[in-house]
Structures are given as structure tokens and as C-alpha cells.
Amino acid sequence: MAENQLEIGKLVAENDLYHELLGGRFGIEIEEHRVTEEGRLSRRVYPDTLGPRATHPYLQTDYSETQSEIVTEPATSFEMARDLLLQLQWVLRDHMAENETIWPLSMPPRLTPDDLQWVDETFDRPWISEYRDWLTDKYGSTHEIITGLHLNYSLPESLLEKLFALSDETDYVTYKNRVYFKLAQAISANRWLFVYLFGATPFSLNSTDSRLPELEHPVRSLRTSQFGFANDANIQINYATNLADHLDQIDQHIQAGDLYSNHEFYGTVRFKGPETKEAMVTEGVHYLELRILDADPFDPAGISENALNIIHLVIIYLLLQDEVYSADDLVHADELANEIAMQSPTDKLPNQKEAMALMGEVSKLADHFGMRFNDGLSLIAERILTPSKTPAAKIVALAKTPDELQAWATKVGNERGDLFHVKHDEQFEDLFGRGELASVIKQAYELGVRVKERTRDTVTLSVGEHVEVLHESKDLTELFPEILPA
């Protein structure tokens, strides 16, 4: 049997394990800029009313002080993860200044020389300043404040255990790593589909990013193209063989001085788990981080529930396929993904027939799960058949030039900011519910206390090994004094 040939689809079908496929753990990470009502990067420092960024599990910042990074707790579905994301976004907004809004695009707003100087000189996370300096020298500030959305996904452990028991494998961790690597390989080989369906970066609003070309026309996804968040052409890291070899490739580029660390690997999928490659191989992958999505400016969360549902279904479909991709196959797949990223947003897919055939198979798979994915399937079929329905094409229909896009995005941000202030309490109840525990969760998110589990009557909180189960409201600064500054 070939190294990556696992016959997962066959084992699932023969043993009717389809229901098991829906489980797992799901998370969302998104970066969003705080901007002024004029659509300029905010000069306000990071809110000191939120817990310290060095330890906060949910609310942090990235390269720029304005570049908020929001990370959800692992959830039991992508829909639940999106609900958690909306809660965290509400808390962030609640601690922003009255005249600040959230920039809805992945490409940063128009930057003046003063803005860039401020970004370069203002940074309050000294523990990663060396890495930041490396990125500044290599990529430049305009490039590094491009934002995006990552999805975290782990397979159900019960499914992996059953598949292992049905296989001829003798070591569970080795088998699990092979399954995760196979899935990452398939996602990488089909990156073109994600780029087409969800690409939403048709322009750059700045000429100060030397890595971006001058465009003759708007494109589908500048950010996910070879000019966007991608490693230099001399950094060749593929998904062709196995996990250990993939991690070795990253390590070799680190040792050669091409990459600062594994955090600088901008591939389609990152393997997440133990920090070192040796531990990852011997202890096993914990989850995959998918890094191929632009923020959707038409959705307040940055991604819709329908999009998340269809992504989940496509991931399941790719897991069940027994196709093995060679290094050449993956090179061609990268070339196709880049071609599609740089297409005009209203151009049809160059492989539209292949896309429709793939979605036909995905639709058949969805029959095993009832009505769960129907809305998402309709959305995807519509976008494949009608390119004008894709996010990038919808953006260009509203804003045909970078200047128009700057104005439109500023308007969208202000409208959402105004709605937040008008519907402040109503939005809170919609997202957090009513009662004492709603305010407990809000305070936990503010301070950086982890919300491990919530039921109707209880909430389980933790800071490190310190765990508390609450049935009523209590001041978390008294329960968790260790989170307060010394």
C-alpha cells in the first residue's frame, strides 16, 4: 500500500461511520484592524481594560497595535465556533473608543507615511519584538498588516480510533499522523476551490507594498496569490511525502536562515500540536490550521455560517477520497490556485467542469447527513455557475477602484459601529443570553479567563490548572487573583 493510501472512504462506507464524521473540534482565528471613522488606522493604544496580551487566550494583537487577533475556544462545530467569535468581537468592540470601528477587509486601509511610521515605531509586545523586526526587514509593514482568517479543525478521536482498529496499522499515533497528513495534502491539492469560492481581495489600497504587483485589473484574491501571504519562491515546502519529511523541510529552511521559525511558514495548512518536530511525530498531530481564507466583508463575523458548513463538508469529502498526490501534482495544483487567485473576479473557473463534478460528489456525500448542508450546497453551486456571485465579484460590483473600495469599506465599518452602539444591549442578549452567567462569560473574555464549558445552569472557567465551576455570578478578579498584574 502506498504511504498515503489509507482507504478511509472504503472503511467508512463498509462500516457505516458517516455519522462519526460530523464530530471533532472546531475553532476560528481572525485578525481585524481597529480604524477611525475616516478609515485610517487608529492611533489609540490597545485597550488596557482587557487582560494582558501575553497570556490572554482569546484577545491578542499581531504585527500592528491596531491588528487585533481573535481566537475562539475549540467548539463542537464550526457554527458554535462562529457564535463564540461573535461574542469575542462584541467584547472587543465594547472596549474600543467611540470613534473606532472594525475594518471589514483583509487588505489594510489606505496608509499615509505617518501611518507607516506609527506602525513601525509603536509596538508594545517586547517578547516578540525580535521576530517582528525580522518580518519588517523581510516583508515590510504594509505587507505584514494584511489580515486573514484561519480555521482550526481536528478529527473526532472516536473516528480515528475506529479507523485504526479496522486498519492494518500497528501504531495509533503513526496512523493518526498519516490521516492528518493525507487530509492536509488533499486540502493543499484543492486550494484552488477555496480561493475561487471565498477570495475577497481584488485590490491593494496601498502602493507601499513592494511585494505586490501593479494590477491591470481587479483580481479574485491578491492575498492568497503568490504575491500575498506566501513564502519566497526559494522556500519549497510541500505536502508530497509524509509528516516527518514536511516538518524536516521547514526545519531545514529555519536552519538555513530562510525562515525565522515555523510560525513564518505560510503554507495552505499548518500541523498543530507539540512545538518540536520530534514531539509532533512521536506524540501526534492535535489539529490542522487552514490558512486559505480572506475575510468576507459582507458578513459581520468575517465568515458566514453557510460558508463554514460547506467548508466542513468539503473537508469531510477530501478525507474520504483515496487519491494520492505526487510532488508534481501539488506543484500543478499550486499553479492552478494562483491562476484562479489572479483572475478577474467575473471570469469563470478554468476548470469549471471539474468543479461541478466535484460538487456533485460532495452533494451525494451530504445525503448521509440529512438537511444539514443544503443551504451551503446551494450557495456553492451558485458561485461555481455564476462567478458574479463570488465575494470578490460582489466587491468589485460595488467598488470598481481602490479609491471606491476605501470609501465603501469605511462606510461598512461605520454602519456596523453605529449599529453596535444603537443595539448594544440587544446584541449582548442575542449573543450571550440573559441571566447572571452571561455577565460571567463577558468578564471572563475581558480578563482572559478561559471559558471551558457552559450549560444552562453552570459555567466552567480556568486559568492554567486553576478551575472553577460557577452557578451564579461572582467577581472573577476575586476568584482568579493570579490574572491581575503583580
CSV table of C-alpha atoms in Angstrom, one decimal, residues 36 60 82 87 100 111 119 121 132 135 142 155 160 165 222 240 245 318 348 378 384 389 397 403 437 440 465:
chain,number,residue,atom,x,y,z
A,36,THR,CA,-11.1,55.6,12.8
A,60,GLN,CA,-4.4,39.4,21.3
A,82,ARG,CA,-18.7,31.3,14.9
A,87,GLN,CA,-19.2,37.1,21.3
A,100,GLU,CA,-13.2,53.4,16.4
A,111,LEU,CA,-1.9,54.3,4.7
A,119,VAL,CA,3.1,51.2,12.8
A,121,GLU,CA,7.6,52.7,15.8
A,132,ARG,CA,8.6,41.4,14.4
A,135,LEU,CA,9.3,40.4,9.4
A,142,THR,CA,2.3,47.3,4.6
A,155,LEU,CA,-11.0,14.9,13.6
A,160,LEU,CA,-9.7,7.8,14.4
A,165,ALA,CA,-8.9,-0.7,14.7
A,222,LEU,CA,-4.5,39.1,-4.1
A,240,ALA,CA,4.1,15.3,-1.0
A,245,ASP,CA,9.6,14.9,5.9
A,318,LEU,CA,-11.5,15.2,0.9
A,348,LYS,CA,-15.3,31.6,-14.9
A,378,SER,CA,-26.9,25.9,-2.9
A,384,ILE,CA,-19.4,28.0,-9.4
A,389,LYS,CA,-21.9,35.7,-7.1
A,397,ALA,CA,-19.6,45.5,-8.5
A,403,ASP,CA,-10.5,54.6,-4.0
A,437,LEU,CA,-23.9,33.6,33.8
A,440,VAL,CA,-19.7,36.0,34.0
A,465,GLU,CA,-4.6,24.4,36.4
